[in-house]
Amino acid sequence: MKKRCNMNIMSMDIILIFVFAVICAGLVKGTCPSTCSCVDDSSGSHVNCYSKYLGRIPTLPKDTYYLDLRYNNITEIDVQLCKEMPQLHTIYISFNLIIEIPETTFADCEQLYRIDLQYNKIRSIESNTFVNMTNLYQLYLYNNKIRSLVSYTFINLTNLYRLQLSHNEISTIEPFTFMGLPSLQYLYLHNNKIRSLESNTFINMTKLYRLELSGNPLNCDCSIFPFWSWLIERSSIGTTAKCSNGTLVTSLQSAALETCHPDNCQCFNGGKCEAMGYELICDCIGQWTGRFCQDSQCTSFDCGFGDCYIEPVNGTAQCLCDDKYVNYCPGLYQSNNQTFEI
């Protein structure tokens, strides 16, 4: 009898230890929110919170690797997202109400492979939002309110294969925006408000296969020349880029753009060639004027009896009188041993 009691006690101890271990494992792993469904497999937790009227991202299992948050009312992404779920591989957070993405939101998300942020209300993207996410393969940002893309927005996304930015309000793309995307093959920018593209917009995109730009009012005057030249040299890239009048950019004739070649424009004194219709003109700095920025204020500046001196950087004129810079150099005459200015 005593032996049987001891065995029962031992069995109870084992059960208690097992229950305690399960509870501890749950605390370490985290529990699945009651509004979501979670499936555990060899990779971790596959979490589905699709259309659950969520106003924020709930606390989730720490081993979450796949997260579906589509069709909710989420307004922000917690900057601790990847710290709390270090195995997170894929996140769908489209069809929500996100307005901005703080610069450090994805700072610890080097393992993320796919991010879907389409159909939100995002207005801008900081230059370091996605920095050094070397595992990121697909990034979807279409149907937002993005108005401009700053330089180095997608720097060092070395594995990025597909980037979707269509159906936004993008009117400005700064030089080097797409710098550091050696694996990118599909870039979608159609249905935005892009009128011109800088010469360094698509630099070093050696694997680009498809560039969608239809639905943008591109100006096909001299401002299109850098982009047109870039496209002509890369005939393997399929593109839908059209001028505002419907003409395909790739169908523009070189003869029509001959006057737009930078070799036909030479500016001096810091001036830069700018497109003005179907010709290039010099945009002069400071007080330099003239067709080639060679005329200074000295051409019309009255120094009286002194010499006109040109400040070399901005072309400002000053009068040099007796080794002093003034606005006017009066003349002198003597009468009855007295000196007078004239």
Short mmCIF file of C-alpha atoms in Angstrom, two decimals:
data_model
loop_
_atom_site.label_atom_id
_atom_site.label_comp_id
_atom_site.label_asym_id
_atom_site.label_seq_id
_atom_site.Cartn_x
_atom_site.Cartn_y
_atom_site.Cartn_z
CA MET A 1 0.00 0.00 0.00
CA LYS A 2 2.79 2.35 0.94
CA LYS A 3 4.61 1.53 -2.28
CA ARG A 4 1.48 2.32 -4.32
CA CYS A 5 1.14 5.70 -2.56
CA ASN A 6 4.74 6.53 -3.35
CA MET A 7 4.15 5.69 -7.00
CA ASN A 8 1.06 7.91 -7.06
CA ILE A 9 3.04 10.75 -5.52
CA MET A 10 5.79 10.30 -8.10
CA SER A 11 3.21 10.29 -10.90
CA MET A 12 1.72 13.52 -9.57
CA ASP A 13 5.17 15.07 -9.40
CA ILE A 14 5.85 14.13 -13.01
CA ILE A 15 2.51 15.58 -14.10
CA LEU A 16 3.18 18.81 -12.19
CA ILE A 17 6.65 19.09 -13.72
CA PHE A 18 5.18 18.53 -17.18
CA VAL A 19 2.46 21.15 -16.63
CA PHE A 20 5.03 23.58 -15.27
CA ALA A 21 7.27 22.98 -18.28
CA VAL A 22 4.37 23.59 -20.66
CA ILE A 23 3.46 26.82 -18.88
CA CYS A 24 7.06 28.02 -18.94
CA ALA A 25 7.38 27.17 -22.62
CA GLY A 26 4.23 29.17 -23.30
CA LEU A 27 5.58 32.14 -21.38
CA VAL A 28 8.85 32.04 -23.30
CA LYS A 29 7.19 31.54 -26.66
CA GLY A 30 4.22 33.82 -26.09
CA THR A 31 0.60 32.94 -26.65
CA CYS A 32 -1.56 33.26 -29.71
CA PRO A 33 -4.06 36.17 -29.47
CA SER A 34 -7.65 35.00 -29.18
CA THR A 35 -8.59 37.05 -32.25
CA CYS A 36 -5.98 35.36 -34.44
CA SER A 37 -5.26 31.81 -35.47
CA CYS A 38 -1.82 30.28 -35.05
CA VAL A 39 -0.40 27.12 -36.56
CA ASP A 40 2.89 25.70 -35.29
CA ASP A 41 5.22 23.88 -37.63
CA SER A 42 8.91 23.16 -37.90
CA SER A 43 9.65 26.80 -38.81
CA GLY A 44 7.73 28.32 -35.89
CA SER A 45 4.33 29.99 -35.69
CA HIS A 46 2.27 30.82 -38.77
CA VAL A 47 -0.04 33.61 -37.52
CA ASN A 48 -3.21 34.73 -39.28
CA CYS A 49 -4.90 37.93 -38.04
CA TYR A 50 -6.70 38.64 -41.32
CA SER A 51 -9.61 41.10 -41.02
CA LYS A 52 -9.96 41.08 -37.23
CA TYR A 53 -10.69 44.82 -36.75
CA LEU A 54 -7.34 45.25 -34.98
CA GLY A 55 -6.27 48.80 -34.14
CA ARG A 56 -2.69 47.77 -33.37
CA ILE A 57 -0.40 44.80 -33.75
CA PRO A 58 -1.12 42.45 -30.81
CA THR A 59 1.46 40.59 -28.74
CA LEU A 60 2.35 37.52 -30.76
CA PRO A 61 4.34 34.31 -30.30
CA LYS A 62 8.05 35.05 -30.30
CA ASP A 63 8.72 32.34 -32.88
CA THR A 64 6.32 33.90 -35.42
CA TYR A 65 7.82 33.62 -38.89
CA TYR A 66 4.74 34.37 -41.02
CA LEU A 67 2.32 37.16 -40.09
CA ASP A 68 -0.87 38.14 -41.92
CA LEU A 69 -2.39 41.43 -40.71
CA ARG A 70 -4.31 42.41 -43.83
CA TYR A 71 -7.63 44.27 -43.67
CA ASN A 72 -7.41 45.76 -40.20
CA ASN A 73 -7.30 49.29 -38.76
CA ILE A 74 -3.63 49.34 -37.75
CA THR A 75 -2.12 52.85 -37.79
CA GLU A 76 1.53 52.15 -36.91
CA ILE A 77 4.20 49.48 -36.83
CA ASP A 78 5.98 48.98 -33.53
CA VAL A 79 9.72 49.63 -33.84
CA GLN A 80 10.26 46.58 -31.60
CA LEU A 81 8.53 44.32 -34.11
CA CYS A 82 11.55 42.27 -35.15
CA LYS A 83 13.18 42.34 -31.73
CA GLU A 84 10.10 40.65 -30.32
CA MET A 85 9.86 38.22 -33.26
CA PRO A 86 13.41 37.57 -34.45
CA GLN A 87 12.34 34.76 -36.80
CA LEU A 88 9.86 36.93 -38.72
CA HIS A 89 10.26 36.13 -42.40
CA THR A 90 7.10 37.44 -44.08
CA ILE A 91 4.67 40.18 -43.06
CA TYR A 92 1.47 41.19 -44.82
CA ILE A 93 0.13 44.44 -43.39
CA SER A 94 -1.71 45.80 -46.42
CA PHE A 95 -5.19 47.37 -46.36
CA ASN A 96 -4.62 49.20 -43.08
CA LEU A 97 -4.34 52.86 -42.01
CA ILE A 98 -0.58 53.33 -41.66
CA ILE A 99 0.49 56.93 -42.42
CA GLU A 100 4.20 56.84 -41.68
CA ILE A 101 7.01 54.38 -41.06
CA PRO A 102 9.56 55.65 -38.51
CA GLU A 103 13.15 55.46 -39.68
CA THR A 104 14.14 52.64 -37.32
CA THR A 105 11.03 50.47 -37.72
CA PHE A 106 12.86 47.68 -39.55
CA ALA A 107 16.27 48.24 -37.94
CA ASP A 108 16.43 44.67 -36.58
CA CYS A 109 14.70 42.96 -39.50
CA GLU A 110 17.65 41.65 -41.51
CA GLN A 111 15.88 38.30 -41.85
CA LEU A 112 12.69 39.68 -43.44
CA TYR A 113 12.11 38.27 -46.91
CA ARG A 114 8.78 39.83 -47.91
CA ILE A 115 7.02 43.04 -46.78
CA ASP A 116 3.58 43.93 -48.11
CA LEU A 117 2.46 47.48 -47.25
CA GLN A 118 0.12 48.13 -50.16
CA TYR A 119 -3.16 50.01 -49.70
CA ASN A 120 -2.19 52.09 -46.69
CA LYS A 121 -1.87 55.87 -46.39
CA ILE A 122 1.92 56.17 -46.24
CA ARG A 123 3.04 59.67 -47.28
CA SER A 124 6.82 59.40 -47.26
CA ILE A 125 9.72 57.03 -46.73
CA GLU A 126 12.86 58.03 -44.86
CA SER A 127 16.22 57.22 -46.42
CA ASN A 128 17.12 54.69 -43.71
CA THR A 129 13.77 52.95 -43.39
CA PHE A 130 14.92 49.75 -45.11
CA VAL A 131 18.66 50.11 -44.70
CA ASN A 132 20.78 46.94 -44.76
CA MET A 133 17.86 44.52 -45.06
CA THR A 134 20.04 42.25 -47.14
CA ASN A 135 17.57 39.34 -47.15
CA LEU A 136 14.59 41.35 -48.41
CA TYR A 137 13.37 39.89 -51.71
CA GLN A 138 9.99 41.55 -52.32
CA LEU A 139 8.74 44.96 -51.19
CA TYR A 140 5.22 46.15 -51.99
CA LEU A 141 4.34 49.82 -51.43
CA TYR A 142 1.78 50.49 -54.13
CA ASN A 143 -1.52 52.32 -53.60
CA ASN A 144 -0.25 54.65 -50.89
CA LYS A 145 0.17 58.44 -50.75
CA ILE A 146 3.94 58.65 -51.29
CA ARG A 147 4.87 61.95 -52.96
CA SER A 148 8.64 61.78 -53.32
CA LEU A 149 11.57 59.40 -53.04
CA VAL A 150 14.77 60.71 -51.50
CA SER A 151 18.30 59.63 -52.33
CA TYR A 152 19.42 56.24 -51.02
CA THR A 153 15.92 55.22 -49.93
CA PHE A 154 16.62 51.58 -50.82
CA ILE A 155 20.38 51.48 -50.25
CA ASN A 156 22.02 48.08 -49.80
CA LEU A 157 18.93 45.95 -50.36
CA THR A 158 21.26 43.61 -52.16
CA ASN A 159 18.78 40.74 -52.53
CA LEU A 160 15.72 42.78 -53.56
CA TYR A 161 14.15 41.27 -56.66
CA ARG A 162 10.80 43.07 -56.97
CA LEU A 163 9.88 46.62 -55.90
CA GLN A 164 6.30 47.87 -56.29
CA LEU A 165 5.72 51.64 -56.06
CA SER A 166 2.89 52.13 -58.53
CA HIS A 167 -0.35 54.04 -57.88
CA ASN A 168 1.15 56.59 -55.50
CA GLU A 169 1.54 60.35 -55.90
CA ILE A 170 5.27 60.34 -56.65
CA SER A 171 6.37 63.44 -58.55
CA THR A 172 10.01 63.63 -57.49
CA ILE A 173 12.69 60.94 -57.55
CA GLU A 174 16.05 62.21 -56.35
CA PRO A 175 19.36 60.99 -57.84
CA PHE A 176 20.65 57.69 -56.41
CA THR A 177 17.23 56.73 -55.03
CA PHE A 178 17.71 53.19 -56.34
CA MET A 179 21.41 52.96 -55.55
CA GLY A 180 22.60 49.61 -54.22
CA LEU A 181 20.02 47.29 -55.82
CA PRO A 182 22.19 44.85 -57.79
CA SER A 183 19.55 42.08 -57.83
CA LEU A 184 16.48 44.14 -58.74
CA GLN A 185 14.72 42.83 -61.85
CA TYR A 186 11.21 44.30 -61.60
CA LEU A 187 10.56 47.96 -60.77
CA TYR A 188 7.01 49.29 -60.92
CA LEU A 189 6.50 53.07 -60.96
CA HIS A 190 3.43 53.34 -63.16
CA ASN A 191 0.47 55.61 -62.41
CA ASN A 192 2.32 58.29 -60.50
CA LYS A 193 3.00 61.97 -61.26
CA ILE A 194 6.58 61.75 -62.51
CA ARG A 195 7.49 64.42 -65.08
CA SER A 196 11.26 64.10 -65.25
CA LEU A 197 14.00 61.67 -64.25
CA GLU A 198 17.54 62.57 -63.23
CA SER A 199 20.49 60.97 -65.00
CA ASN A 200 21.54 59.07 -61.87
CA THR A 201 18.10 57.75 -60.95
CA PHE A 202 18.69 54.16 -62.07
CA ILE A 203 22.45 53.90 -61.66
CA ASN A 204 24.12 50.45 -61.42
CA MET A 205 20.90 48.46 -61.80
CA THR A 206 22.63 45.80 -63.84
CA LYS A 207 19.92 43.12 -63.65
CA LEU A 208 16.85 45.27 -64.27
CA TYR A 209 14.53 43.44 -66.64
CA ARG A 210 11.23 45.33 -66.41
CA LEU A 211 10.64 49.03 -65.73
CA GLU A 212 6.99 50.07 -65.59
CA LEU A 213 6.47 53.82 -66.02
CA SER A 214 3.18 54.15 -67.90
CA GLY A 215 0.63 56.59 -66.57
CA ASN A 216 3.22 59.27 -65.77
CA PRO A 217 3.17 62.67 -67.54
CA LEU A 218 6.83 62.56 -68.63
CA ASN A 219 8.13 65.72 -70.27
CA CYS A 220 9.84 64.68 -73.49
CA ASP A 221 11.80 67.87 -74.03
CA CYS A 222 15.52 68.11 -73.30
CA SER A 223 14.91 67.06 -69.70
CA ILE A 224 14.23 63.50 -70.95
CA PHE A 225 17.63 63.19 -72.64
CA PRO A 226 19.56 61.53 -69.74
CA PHE A 227 16.82 58.93 -69.19
CA TRP A 228 16.35 58.38 -72.93
CA SER A 229 20.10 57.83 -73.40
CA TRP A 230 20.14 55.38 -70.49
CA LEU A 231 17.26 53.39 -72.00
CA ILE A 232 18.72 53.31 -75.51
CA GLU A 233 21.95 51.85 -74.14
CA ARG A 234 19.96 49.13 -72.33
CA SER A 235 17.65 47.73 -74.98
CA SER A 236 17.13 44.53 -72.97
CA ILE A 237 15.01 46.42 -70.42
CA GLY A 238 11.32 46.24 -71.16
CA THR A 239 9.58 49.51 -70.39
CA THR A 240 6.25 51.25 -70.82
CA ALA A 241 7.64 54.76 -70.34
CA LYS A 242 5.62 57.27 -72.37
CA CYS A 243 5.73 61.00 -72.93
CA SER A 244 2.75 63.06 -71.80
CA ASN A 245 1.54 63.04 -75.43
CA GLY A 246 1.51 59.23 -75.52
CA THR A 247 4.76 58.70 -77.45
CA LEU A 248 6.96 55.88 -76.22
CA VAL A 249 10.22 57.27 -74.85
CA THR A 250 12.17 54.55 -76.64
CA SER A 251 10.67 55.65 -79.98
CA LEU A 252 12.05 59.20 -79.74
CA GLN A 253 14.49 59.89 -82.55
CA SER A 254 18.07 60.87 -81.78
CA ALA A 255 17.90 63.67 -84.37
CA ALA A 256 15.07 65.32 -82.47
CA LEU A 257 17.13 65.28 -79.28
CA GLU A 258 20.46 66.21 -80.86
CA THR A 259 20.34 69.75 -79.48
CA CYS A 260 19.81 68.28 -76.01
CA HIS A 261 23.20 66.59 -75.83
CA PRO A 262 25.27 68.01 -72.94
CA ASP A 263 28.22 68.48 -75.31
CA ASN A 264 26.21 71.24 -76.99
CA CYS A 265 26.06 73.27 -73.81
CA GLN A 266 29.07 74.89 -72.18
CA CYS A 267 28.58 77.13 -69.18
CA PHE A 268 31.25 79.09 -67.33
CA ASN A 269 31.70 80.42 -63.80
CA GLY A 270 29.74 77.66 -62.10
CA GLY A 271 26.74 77.75 -64.41
CA LYS A 272 24.87 74.52 -65.17
CA CYS A 273 23.08 73.34 -68.28
CA GLU A 274 19.32 73.15 -67.82
CA ALA A 275 16.63 71.96 -70.19
CA MET A 276 14.40 74.64 -71.63
CA GLY A 277 12.07 73.05 -74.12
CA TYR A 278 14.15 71.47 -76.88
CA GLU A 279 17.37 73.29 -76.06
CA LEU A 280 19.81 73.59 -73.21
CA ILE A 281 20.51 76.91 -71.56
CA CYS A 282 22.96 77.99 -68.89
CA ASP A 283 21.56 78.47 -65.41
CA CYS A 284 23.99 81.00 -63.93
CA ILE A 285 24.83 81.36 -60.26
CA GLY A 286 25.22 84.56 -58.26
CA GLN A 287 25.44 87.69 -60.37
CA TRP A 288 26.86 86.01 -63.47
CA THR A 289 24.68 86.55 -66.54
CA GLY A 290 24.74 86.07 -70.29
CA ARG A 291 24.22 83.06 -72.51
CA PHE A 292 27.29 81.26 -71.17
CA CYS A 293 27.43 82.92 -67.72
CA GLN A 294 30.43 85.04 -68.70
CA ASP A 295 28.97 88.49 -68.08
CA SER A 296 29.47 90.06 -64.67
CA GLN A 297 28.11 93.19 -63.02
CA CYS A 298 31.20 95.04 -64.18
CA THR A 299 29.70 95.38 -67.65
CA SER A 300 27.26 97.94 -66.27
CA PHE A 301 28.76 98.89 -62.91
CA ASP A 302 29.94 102.49 -62.49
CA CYS A 303 33.05 102.67 -60.33
CA GLY A 304 33.77 106.30 -61.09
CA PHE A 305 37.53 106.76 -61.07
CA GLY A 306 38.36 103.28 -59.75
CA ASP A 307 38.64 99.81 -61.19
CA CYS A 308 35.84 97.26 -61.17
CA TYR A 309 36.70 94.01 -59.41
CA ILE A 310 34.72 90.79 -59.91
CA GLU A 311 34.26 88.43 -56.98
CA PRO A 312 35.08 85.15 -58.80
CA VAL A 313 32.57 82.85 -57.06
CA ASN A 314 29.32 84.73 -57.54
CA GLY A 315 30.27 87.47 -60.00
CA THR A 316 29.48 90.35 -57.66
CA ALA A 317 31.13 93.63 -58.68
CA GLN A 318 33.02 95.93 -56.31
CA CYS A 319 35.09 99.03 -56.87
CA LEU A 320 38.78 98.97 -56.05
CA CYS A 321 40.08 102.32 -54.80
CA ASP A 322 43.54 102.61 -53.27
CA ASP A 323 43.55 98.92 -52.35
CA LYS A 324 40.12 99.22 -50.74
CA TYR A 325 36.83 97.73 -51.92
CA VAL A 326 33.99 100.26 -52.01
CA ASN A 327 30.84 100.90 -53.99
CA TYR A 328 32.21 103.94 -55.84
CA CYS A 329 35.59 105.60 -56.38
CA PRO A 330 35.33 109.40 -56.46
CA GLY A 331 37.86 111.49 -58.38
CA LEU A 332 40.02 114.14 -56.68
CA TYR A 333 41.14 117.64 -57.73
CA GLN A 334 43.06 120.40 -56.00
CA SER A 335 42.20 124.13 -55.78
CA ASN A 336 43.96 126.67 -53.59
CA ASN A 337 45.94 123.88 -51.95
CA GLN A 338 42.72 122.04 -51.02
CA THR A 339 41.63 118.60 -52.27
CA PHE A 340 38.03 117.96 -53.32
CA GLU A 341 36.11 114.83 -54.39
CA ILE A 342 34.35 114.92 -57.74
#
